[in-house]
Each structure stands twice: as C-alpha cells, then as structure tokens.
mmCIF file of C-alpha atoms in Angstrom:
data_model
loop_
_atom_site.group_PDB
_atom_site.id
_atom_site.type_symbol
_atom_site.label_atom_id
_atom_site.label_comp_id
_atom_site.label_asym_id
_atom_site.label_seq_id
_atom_site.Cartn_x
_atom_site.Cartn_y
_atom_site.Cartn_z
ATOM 1 C CA MET A 284 -24.363 -98.727 8.089
ATOM 2 C CA ASN A 285 -22.011 -96.738 6.293
ATOM 3 C CA PRO A 286 -18.523 -97.314 7.145
ATOM 4 C CA LYS A 287 -17.455 -93.970 6.195
ATOM 5 C CA MET A 288 -20.053 -92.665 8.392
ATOM 6 C CA PRO A 289 -19.206 -89.236 10.787
ATOM 7 C CA GLU A 290 -17.447 -89.764 14.002
ATOM 8 C CA GLY A 291 -19.789 -89.523 17.234
ATOM 9 C CA ALA A 292 -20.273 -90.961 20.103
ATOM 10 C CA LEU A 293 -22.192 -94.375 19.027
ATOM 11 C CA VAL A 294 -19.169 -94.146 16.921
ATOM 12 C CA ARG A 295 -16.097 -93.923 19.053
ATOM 13 C CA ALA A 296 -18.416 -96.602 21.495
ATOM 14 C CA MET A 297 -17.644 -99.198 19.091
ATOM 15 C CA PRO A 298 -14.813 -100.868 19.969
ATOM 16 C CA THR A 299 -15.489 -100.969 23.646
ATOM 17 C CA VAL A 300 -18.745 -102.597 22.763
ATOM 18 C CA PHE A 301 -17.575 -104.703 20.515
ATOM 19 C CA VAL A 302 -14.730 -106.391 23.205
ATOM 20 C CA LEU A 303 -17.949 -107.087 25.296
ATOM 21 C CA ILE A 304 -20.363 -108.474 22.509
ATOM 22 C CA TRP A 305 -17.071 -110.475 21.697
ATOM 23 C CA SER A 306 -16.146 -111.827 24.488
ATOM 24 C CA THR A 307 -19.730 -113.019 25.158
ATOM 25 C CA GLY A 308 -19.346 -115.624 22.444
ATOM 26 C CA PHE A 309 -16.944 -118.133 25.074
ATOM 27 C CA ILE A 310 -19.428 -118.171 27.043
ATOM 28 C CA VAL A 311 -22.842 -118.686 25.257
ATOM 29 C CA ALA A 312 -20.548 -121.861 24.109
ATOM 30 C CA LYS A 313 -20.383 -123.010 27.491
ATOM 31 C CA PHE A 314 -24.076 -122.624 27.986
ATOM 32 C CA GLY A 315 -25.490 -124.207 24.599
ATOM 33 C CA LEU A 316 -23.160 -126.755 23.808
ATOM 34 C CA PRO A 317 -24.347 -129.356 26.605
ATOM 35 C CA TYR A 318 -27.610 -129.471 24.350
ATOM 36 C CA ALA A 319 -26.386 -129.472 21.088
ATOM 37 C CA PRO A 320 -23.300 -130.555 19.134
ATOM 38 C CA PRO A 321 -20.967 -127.505 17.861
ATOM 39 C CA LEU A 322 -21.354 -127.633 14.423
ATOM 40 C CA THR A 323 -25.409 -128.107 14.442
ATOM 41 C CA PHE A 324 -25.568 -125.532 17.079
ATOM 42 C CA LEU A 325 -23.627 -123.553 14.254
ATOM 43 C CA ALA A 326 -25.340 -123.949 11.427
ATOM 44 C CA MET A 327 -28.302 -123.681 13.040
ATOM 45 C CA ARG A 328 -27.284 -119.958 14.512
ATOM 46 C CA TYR A 329 -26.211 -119.264 10.765
ATOM 47 C CA ALA A 330 -29.471 -120.225 8.994
ATOM 48 C CA LEU A 331 -31.188 -118.174 11.490
ATOM 49 C CA SER A 332 -29.317 -115.567 11.564
ATOM 50 C CA ILE A 333 -29.559 -115.382 7.660
ATOM 51 C CA ALA A 334 -32.990 -115.303 7.911
ATOM 52 C CA CYS A 335 -32.801 -111.994 10.294
ATOM 53 C CA PHE A 336 -30.681 -110.482 8.479
ATOM 54 C CA LEU A 337 -32.621 -111.263 5.221
ATOM 55 C CA ILE A 338 -35.902 -109.494 6.414
ATOM 56 C CA TRP A 339 -33.715 -106.626 7.674
ATOM 57 C CA ILE A 340 -32.545 -106.297 4.297
ATOM 58 C CA ALA A 341 -35.922 -106.414 2.962
ATOM 59 C CA LEU A 342 -37.442 -103.363 5.025
ATOM 60 C CA ALA A 343 -34.279 -101.617 4.691
ATOM 61 C CA ARG A 344 -34.040 -101.738 0.839
ATOM 62 C CA ALA A 345 -30.329 -102.406 1.312
ATOM 63 C CA ALA A 346 -28.237 -102.702 -1.370
ATOM 64 C CA TRP A 347 -26.251 -105.991 -2.699
ATOM 65 C CA PRO A 348 -22.535 -105.920 -3.560
ATOM 66 C CA ARG A 349 -22.149 -105.242 -7.138
ATOM 67 C CA GLY A 350 -20.205 -107.668 -9.578
ATOM 68 C CA GLY A 351 -19.793 -111.587 -8.868
ATOM 69 C CA GLN A 352 -15.960 -111.573 -7.395
ATOM 70 C CA GLN A 353 -16.805 -109.657 -4.538
ATOM 71 C CA TRP A 354 -19.569 -111.721 -3.651
ATOM 72 C CA LEU A 355 -16.640 -114.180 -3.869
ATOM 73 C CA HIS A 356 -14.461 -112.486 -1.834
ATOM 74 C CA LEU A 357 -17.119 -112.190 0.734
ATOM 75 C CA ALA A 358 -17.650 -115.971 0.406
ATOM 76 C CA VAL A 359 -14.276 -116.643 1.891
ATOM 77 C CA THR A 360 -14.338 -114.080 4.609
ATOM 78 C CA GLY A 361 -17.138 -116.004 5.863
ATOM 79 C CA VAL A 362 -15.457 -119.299 5.802
ATOM 80 C CA LEU A 363 -13.057 -117.905 7.236
ATOM 81 C CA MET A 364 -14.713 -115.580 10.169
ATOM 82 C CA HIS A 365 -17.460 -117.735 10.996
ATOM 83 C CA ALA A 366 -16.749 -121.521 9.679
ATOM 84 C CA GLY A 367 -13.808 -121.571 10.746
ATOM 85 C CA TYR A 368 -13.169 -119.440 13.430
ATOM 86 C CA LEU A 369 -16.038 -119.875 15.167
ATOM 87 C CA GLY A 370 -16.098 -124.476 14.152
ATOM 88 C CA GLY A 371 -12.344 -124.170 15.945
ATOM 89 C CA VAL A 372 -13.346 -122.178 19.089
ATOM 90 C CA TRP A 373 -16.615 -124.662 19.441
ATOM 91 C CA VAL A 374 -15.280 -127.708 18.819
ATOM 92 C CA ALA A 375 -12.307 -127.050 21.457
ATOM 93 C CA VAL A 376 -14.765 -125.928 24.207
ATOM 94 C CA LYS A 377 -17.226 -128.584 23.482
ATOM 95 C CA HIS A 378 -14.400 -131.095 24.297
ATOM 96 C CA GLY A 379 -13.121 -130.077 27.597
ATOM 97 C CA MET A 380 -11.727 -126.611 26.520
ATOM 98 C CA GLY A 381 -12.059 -124.021 29.076
ATOM 99 C CA SER A 382 -13.417 -120.223 27.930
ATOM 100 C CA GLY A 383 -10.610 -118.121 29.081
ATOM 101 C CA LEU A 384 -7.923 -120.976 27.889
ATOM 102 C CA ALA A 385 -9.913 -120.712 24.473
ATOM 103 C CA ALA A 386 -9.953 -117.125 24.359
ATOM 104 C CA LEU A 387 -6.176 -116.878 25.603
ATOM 105 C CA ILE A 388 -4.850 -118.813 22.035
ATOM 106 C CA VAL A 389 -7.572 -116.933 19.613
ATOM 107 C CA GLY A 390 -6.542 -113.845 21.256
ATOM 108 C CA LEU A 391 -3.062 -113.821 19.378
ATOM 109 C CA GLN A 392 -4.228 -112.928 16.615
ATOM 110 C CA PRO A 393 -2.753 -109.367 17.224
ATOM 111 C CA VAL A 394 0.918 -110.824 16.726
ATOM 112 C CA LEU A 395 0.029 -112.915 13.543
ATOM 113 C CA THR A 396 -1.678 -110.041 12.177
ATOM 114 C CA ALA A 397 1.384 -107.144 12.796
ATOM 115 C CA LEU A 398 3.740 -110.566 11.891
ATOM 116 C CA TRP A 399 1.681 -110.591 8.275
ATOM 117 C CA VAL A 400 1.661 -106.706 7.819
ATOM 118 C CA SER A 401 5.413 -106.556 8.447
ATOM 119 C CA GLY A 402 6.579 -109.290 6.568
ATOM 120 C CA THR A 403 4.516 -107.575 3.441
ATOM 121 C CA HIS A 404 5.977 -104.481 3.691
ATOM 122 C CA ALA A 405 9.608 -106.242 4.043
ATOM 123 C CA THR A 406 8.942 -107.676 0.523
ATOM 124 C CA GLY A 407 7.679 -104.631 -1.156
ATOM 125 C CA GLY A 408 3.465 -105.864 -0.458
ATOM 126 C CA THR A 409 0.200 -103.869 -0.615
ATOM 127 C CA ALA A 410 0.148 -100.604 1.142
ATOM 128 C CA GLN A 411 -1.727 -101.557 3.495
ATOM 129 C CA ALA A 412 0.862 -103.200 4.984
ATOM 130 C CA GLU A 413 1.938 -100.943 8.439
ATOM 131 C CA GLY A 414 5.892 -101.914 8.239
ATOM 132 C CA ARG A 415 8.484 -104.661 9.697
ATOM 133 C CA VAL A 416 8.942 -106.374 12.209
ATOM 134 C CA THR A 417 11.316 -104.733 14.614
ATOM 135 C CA PRO A 418 13.361 -106.226 17.212
ATOM 136 C CA ARG A 419 10.636 -104.543 19.785
ATOM 137 C CA GLN A 420 8.261 -106.452 17.625
ATOM 138 C CA TRP A 421 9.959 -110.169 18.660
ATOM 139 C CA ALA A 422 10.371 -109.003 21.999
ATOM 140 C CA GLY A 423 6.433 -108.662 22.005
ATOM 141 C CA LEU A 424 6.398 -111.785 20.144
ATOM 142 C CA VAL A 425 8.158 -113.631 22.235
ATOM 143 C CA LEU A 426 6.566 -112.326 25.270
ATOM 144 C CA GLY A 427 3.111 -113.352 24.147
ATOM 145 C CA LEU A 428 3.892 -116.863 23.185
ATOM 146 C CA GLY A 429 6.038 -117.269 26.450
ATOM 147 C CA GLY A 430 2.328 -116.134 28.382
ATOM 148 C CA LEU A 431 0.487 -118.418 26.290
ATOM 149 C CA LEU A 432 3.271 -121.569 27.217
ATOM 150 C CA LEU A 433 2.717 -120.896 30.908
ATOM 151 C CA VAL A 434 -0.712 -120.964 30.782
ATOM 152 C CA VAL A 435 -1.133 -124.038 28.534
ATOM 153 C CA ALA A 436 1.664 -126.204 29.208
ATOM 154 C CA ARG A 437 0.351 -127.580 32.643
ATOM 155 C CA LYS A 438 -3.015 -128.172 31.577
ATOM 156 C CA PHE A 439 -1.107 -131.184 29.370
ATOM 157 C CA GLY A 440 -2.054 -134.742 30.012
ATOM 158 C CA THR A 441 -5.428 -137.456 30.616
ATOM 159 C CA GLY A 442 -7.903 -135.721 31.903
ATOM 160 C CA SER A 443 -6.939 -131.957 30.731
ATOM 161 C CA GLU A 444 -8.941 -129.984 28.888
ATOM 162 C CA VAL A 445 -5.799 -129.027 26.545
ATOM 163 C CA THR A 446 -5.598 -132.282 23.760
ATOM 164 C CA ALA A 447 -4.625 -132.123 20.117
ATOM 165 C CA LEU A 448 -8.051 -132.132 19.044
ATOM 166 C CA THR A 449 -8.889 -129.381 21.158
ATOM 167 C CA LEU A 450 -5.971 -126.901 20.931
ATOM 168 C CA GLY A 451 -5.829 -128.442 17.290
ATOM 169 C CA SER A 452 -9.160 -126.864 16.988
ATOM 170 C CA ALA A 453 -8.318 -123.552 18.763
ATOM 171 C CA VAL A 454 -5.505 -122.664 16.961
ATOM 172 C CA LEU A 455 -7.422 -123.456 13.758
ATOM 173 C CA ALA A 456 -10.034 -120.612 14.685
ATOM 174 C CA LEU A 457 -6.804 -118.768 15.401
ATOM 175 C CA PHE A 458 -5.917 -118.624 11.812
ATOM 176 C CA SER A 459 -8.932 -118.715 10.409
ATOM 177 C CA ILE A 460 -10.035 -115.675 11.786
ATOM 178 C CA THR A 461 -6.484 -114.273 10.795
ATOM 179 C CA ALA A 462 -6.315 -114.668 7.771
ATOM 180 C CA GLY A 463 -10.434 -113.587 7.123
ATOM 181 C CA THR A 464 -9.752 -110.297 8.632
ATOM 182 C CA LEU A 465 -6.637 -109.582 6.807
ATOM 183 C CA TYR A 466 -8.217 -110.475 3.402
ATOM 184 C CA GLN A 467 -11.519 -108.933 4.411
ATOM 185 C CA LYS A 468 -9.169 -105.854 4.471
ATOM 186 C CA ARG A 469 -7.122 -106.819 1.554
ATOM 187 C CA PHE A 470 -10.090 -107.906 -1.092
ATOM 188 C CA VAL A 471 -13.717 -106.805 0.315
ATOM 189 C CA GLN A 472 -14.876 -103.218 -1.215
ATOM 190 C CA PHE A 473 -16.977 -101.246 1.170
ATOM 191 C CA ALA A 474 -20.787 -102.796 1.175
ATOM 192 C CA ASP A 475 -23.828 -102.773 3.357
ATOM 193 C CA VAL A 476 -23.353 -104.404 6.368
ATOM 194 C CA ARG A 477 -26.103 -106.519 5.859
ATOM 195 C CA THR A 478 -26.194 -107.681 3.052
ATOM 196 C CA ALA A 479 -22.369 -108.675 3.500
ATOM 197 C CA ASN A 480 -23.046 -110.704 6.426
ATOM 198 C CA ALA A 481 -26.050 -112.590 4.834
ATOM 199 C CA ILE A 482 -22.935 -113.668 1.669
ATOM 200 C CA GLN A 483 -20.527 -114.351 4.245
ATOM 201 C CA LEU A 484 -22.985 -116.413 7.133
ATOM 202 C CA THR A 485 -24.603 -118.372 3.453
ATOM 203 C CA ALA A 486 -21.080 -119.422 3.215
ATOM 204 C CA ALA A 487 -20.477 -120.751 6.106
ATOM 205 C CA LEU A 488 -23.786 -122.867 6.362
ATOM 206 C CA LEU A 489 -22.716 -124.902 2.850
ATOM 207 C CA VAL A 490 -19.481 -125.336 4.365
ATOM 208 C CA THR A 491 -20.258 -126.303 7.318
ATOM 209 C CA LEU A 492 -23.508 -128.390 6.529
ATOM 210 C CA PRO A 493 -21.663 -131.357 5.178
ATOM 211 C CA LEU A 494 -19.434 -131.849 8.597
ATOM 212 C CA LEU A 495 -23.026 -132.252 10.155
ATOM 213 C CA LEU A 496 -22.381 -136.355 8.872
ATOM 214 C CA PHE A 497 -19.897 -136.617 12.145
ATOM 215 C CA GLU A 498 -22.251 -135.523 14.764
ATOM 216 C CA HIS A 499 -24.653 -137.776 16.032
ATOM 217 C CA GLU A 500 -25.386 -136.378 19.523
ATOM 218 C CA ALA A 501 -29.124 -135.449 19.518
ATOM 219 C CA VAL A 502 -30.333 -131.457 20.237
ATOM 220 C CA VAL A 503 -31.760 -131.235 23.314
ATOM 221 C CA TRP A 504 -34.485 -128.200 23.453
ATOM 222 C CA ASN A 505 -34.577 -126.571 26.788
ATOM 223 C CA ARG A 506 -34.634 -122.521 27.815
ATOM 224 C CA ASP A 507 -30.770 -122.583 28.128
ATOM 225 C CA PHE A 508 -30.440 -124.072 24.675
ATOM 226 C CA LEU A 509 -32.960 -121.474 23.432
ATOM 227 C CA GLY A 510 -30.955 -118.756 25.435
ATOM 228 C CA ALA A 511 -27.990 -119.557 23.896
ATOM 229 C CA MET A 512 -29.591 -119.509 20.691
ATOM 230 C CA ALA A 513 -31.088 -116.178 21.105
ATOM 231 C CA TRP A 514 -27.812 -114.409 21.968
ATOM 232 C CA SER A 515 -25.694 -116.043 19.462
ATOM 233 C CA VAL A 516 -28.188 -114.850 16.805
ATOM 234 C CA LEU A 517 -29.775 -111.520 18.112
ATOM 235 C CA VAL A 518 -26.339 -109.983 19.889
ATOM 236 C CA LEU A 519 -22.831 -112.290 18.450
ATOM 237 C CA THR A 520 -24.094 -112.324 14.885
ATOM 238 C CA LEU A 521 -26.609 -109.563 13.994
ATOM 239 C CA GLY A 522 -24.252 -107.784 16.730
ATOM 240 C CA GLY A 523 -21.009 -108.467 16.767
ATOM 241 C CA SER A 524 -20.118 -109.839 13.560
ATOM 242 C CA SER A 525 -21.725 -106.255 11.770
ATOM 243 C CA LEU A 526 -19.355 -104.265 13.958
ATOM 244 C CA LEU A 527 -16.342 -106.410 13.610
ATOM 245 C CA TYR A 528 -16.963 -106.101 9.337
ATOM 246 C CA LEU A 529 -17.492 -102.342 10.294
ATOM 247 C CA LEU A 530 -14.320 -101.965 12.219
ATOM 248 C CA ILE A 531 -12.382 -103.888 9.993
ATOM 249 C CA GLN A 532 -13.608 -101.630 7.392
ATOM 250 C CA ARG A 533 -12.876 -98.440 8.665
ATOM 251 C CA GLY A 534 -9.430 -98.832 9.782
ATOM 252 C CA ALA A 535 -5.933 -100.672 10.057
ATOM 253 C CA ALA A 536 -6.414 -104.548 10.075
ATOM 254 C CA THR A 537 -3.215 -104.114 12.840
ATOM 255 C CA ALA A 538 -5.203 -101.875 14.927
ATOM 256 C CA VAL A 539 -8.581 -103.301 14.787
ATOM 257 C CA THR A 540 -7.160 -106.734 15.872
ATOM 258 C CA SER A 541 -5.228 -105.311 18.713
ATOM 259 C CA LEU A 542 -9.075 -104.668 20.623
ATOM 260 C CA LEU A 543 -9.201 -108.671 20.523
ATOM 261 C CA TYR A 544 -5.987 -108.960 23.329
ATOM 262 C CA LEU A 545 -8.351 -107.418 25.597
ATOM 263 C CA VAL A 546 -11.235 -110.536 25.301
ATOM 264 C CA PRO A 547 -8.871 -113.029 27.027
ATOM 265 C CA PRO A 548 -9.062 -111.138 30.512
ATOM 266 C CA THR A 549 -12.655 -109.706 29.703
ATOM 267 C CA THR A 550 -13.714 -113.775 28.792
ATOM 268 C CA ALA A 551 -12.161 -115.169 32.448
ATOM 269 C CA MET A 552 -13.796 -112.411 34.513
ATOM 270 C CA MET A 553 -16.963 -113.741 32.697
ATOM 271 C CA ALA A 554 -16.183 -117.831 33.027
ATOM 272 C CA TRP A 555 -15.030 -116.796 36.817
ATOM 273 C CA ALA A 556 -18.190 -114.783 37.250
ATOM 274 C CA LEU A 557 -21.033 -117.550 35.570
ATOM 275 C CA PHE A 558 -18.997 -120.921 36.070
ATOM 276 C CA ASP A 559 -16.704 -120.736 38.483
ATOM 277 C CA GLU A 560 -13.464 -121.650 36.234
ATOM 278 C CA PRO A 561 -10.679 -120.824 38.411
ATOM 279 C CA ILE A 562 -8.652 -117.798 37.725
ATOM 280 C CA THR A 563 -5.192 -118.791 39.691
ATOM 281 C CA THR A 564 -2.270 -117.318 39.924
ATOM 282 C CA VAL A 565 -0.881 -118.997 36.654
ATOM 283 C CA THR A 566 -3.763 -118.018 34.600
ATOM 284 C CA LEU A 567 -2.870 -113.984 35.606
ATOM 285 C CA ALA A 568 0.444 -114.259 34.711
ATOM 286 C CA GLY A 569 -0.221 -115.948 31.472
ATOM 287 C CA THR A 570 -2.462 -113.585 30.310
ATOM 288 C CA ALA A 571 -0.932 -109.992 31.817
ATOM 289 C CA LEU A 572 2.130 -111.813 29.892
ATOM 290 C CA THR A 573 0.146 -112.385 26.475
ATOM 291 C CA ALA A 574 -1.143 -108.711 26.355
ATOM 292 C CA LEU A 575 2.154 -106.966 27.382
ATOM 293 C CA GLY A 576 3.787 -108.484 24.318
ATOM 294 C CA VAL A 577 0.799 -108.188 22.094
ATOM 295 C CA SER A 578 0.643 -104.250 22.899
ATOM 296 C CA LEU A 579 4.560 -104.303 22.119
ATOM 297 C CA VAL A 580 4.001 -105.164 18.914
ATOM 298 C CA ILE A 581 0.707 -103.493 18.703
ATOM 299 C CA ARG A 582 2.270 -99.960 19.637
ATOM 300 C CA GLN A 583 5.532 -100.502 16.974
ATOM 301 C CA ALA A 584 2.851 -101.213 14.357
ATOM 302 C CA LYS A 585 0.844 -98.665 14.954
ATOM 303 C CA ALA A 586 3.853 -96.353 15.168
ATOM 304 C CA ALA A 587 5.235 -97.277 11.922
#
C-alpha cells in the first residue's frame, strides 16, 4: 500500500492489470444499467465501496491523512475522478452510447494531459510539467482528434448513439478524469491508498446523492444487477481505483495517463465478444489513428 514500495514483479505488472480492470468498467456499465438508473447505481457502488474500505482500514489499522487541507484535496479528486468521470460515462452509456465509443472519447485523456503539462512548462509552471507542446505533439493532437471524429461523425443523427446528451456526458467524463489526475499529482501528498479512497468516495457520494432526485427509474434486483454491482465494488473500485491512485503517486501524470490509450481497443474487443457490438473498418481505423496520435504526444512528453 506504500507508493514507495520496492520494485518487483507485482509492481511491474500494475500497469497491465490496471488497463485490463479499467477496460471492464465500460462493460459493467452495459451489464448493470438496464436494471438501474446510472447515478443511483453509482451511489450504491460508492456507499458499498466506502463500507468495504472502512472494514479494511479498521482491520489493517491504516493511517488517515493528517491535516484538513489534504482531506480537502482528496475530496476534490474524488468528485472529479469518481462523480464526474464515472457519472459522465454511465449517463452516456445509459442513454445509448456504445462501450467502445465511450472508451475512445475518454481515451483522449493522455492528449489533454500532455497539452496541460506542456503549457504549464511554457508559462513557467510547476516542476512536474514535462515539456512544452512541440510540432510533433501538435501533429499527434490532430491525428488523435481526427481518429475520434472518424468514429463519431458518422453516428450523428436520429436514433444514433451520439446525441448532445451522450456526447456531452462523455466529454464531461474526459475533462473530469484529466483534471482529477493532474490535481492529485499536484496537490495530494503520499497517503495510504485505503484511507485516501474512502475520503474520495465519500465526497463523490455526497455530490451524487442530490442528483438522484432527477432519476425516477426503479432498480430491478436480479442476478445481472447484483453481479455488476459486486464487480464494480470489489474489482473496479477496490482494485482499479486503488491501482490508479498508486500509479499517479508513483509516476509522472503524462506517463500514467498514457496507459489509458490502451483502454479503447481493449474495451472494443470485450464489447464485441460480450455484446456483439460491431467492429467495422472505420472503427478500427479511427482507433488506430487515435492511438497513433496519442503515442506521438506521449513519446515526445516522455523524451522531454
């Protein structure tokens, strides 16, 4: 649980495990959302996850962060990386956006992160910035956005999976996870991952609860719903969110977010196998173009 733990096989495997776990988040949304409104599902997930973390914290006697300022910083990251990011993705998927397309949109996070840290460097910002935006990075940005438009543009129209609501929700998720990652790297000090997650999830729950007044769909309790909830709590939150927290604390923001460009193709493969979501030539071309664009940005940022 210590972000300064010695390197080993388990630590080296963390990025791969994180990508695989994170990709299932879009799949779980597809399983769980037919039986519950999105924010209601997430509020239940947050509450159950908090309970699990509190039990874990009590058994392990994990230390809580010291000082109200760190609690506030963790609360801000919780609102952004849980309430904003997950809320946006789940609302988009609930209202018809495919899992692969949702993953592709939020998969542009590395591009935004590299742009931010480069801009911070150019204006004399913090030491964590990793370099300015070079012509090669601009080329990567154009390629990445071109790939996204290639996939999204053909899906506009009546009955399409891309509407103002779904696209707006996915873009909100993209900006929330990007801002949350940068904020955590900048302001959150090293802390036990269990207590940090408990604080983040509590903040996300408090922000989400008032929004439940706008949801009127009833929860259908069945095997698929319970399975999706169990996976969301035990694997995605206790596992995936904890891994993301540790990865951000251990590495540079751009290097960590570069992992997320691997999520869209992984999710697309899972969605094809489980839901028979089509993988067309255009989808493959758009995904490949986005991955190429992001890789150009990330490689340049790492080199800098």
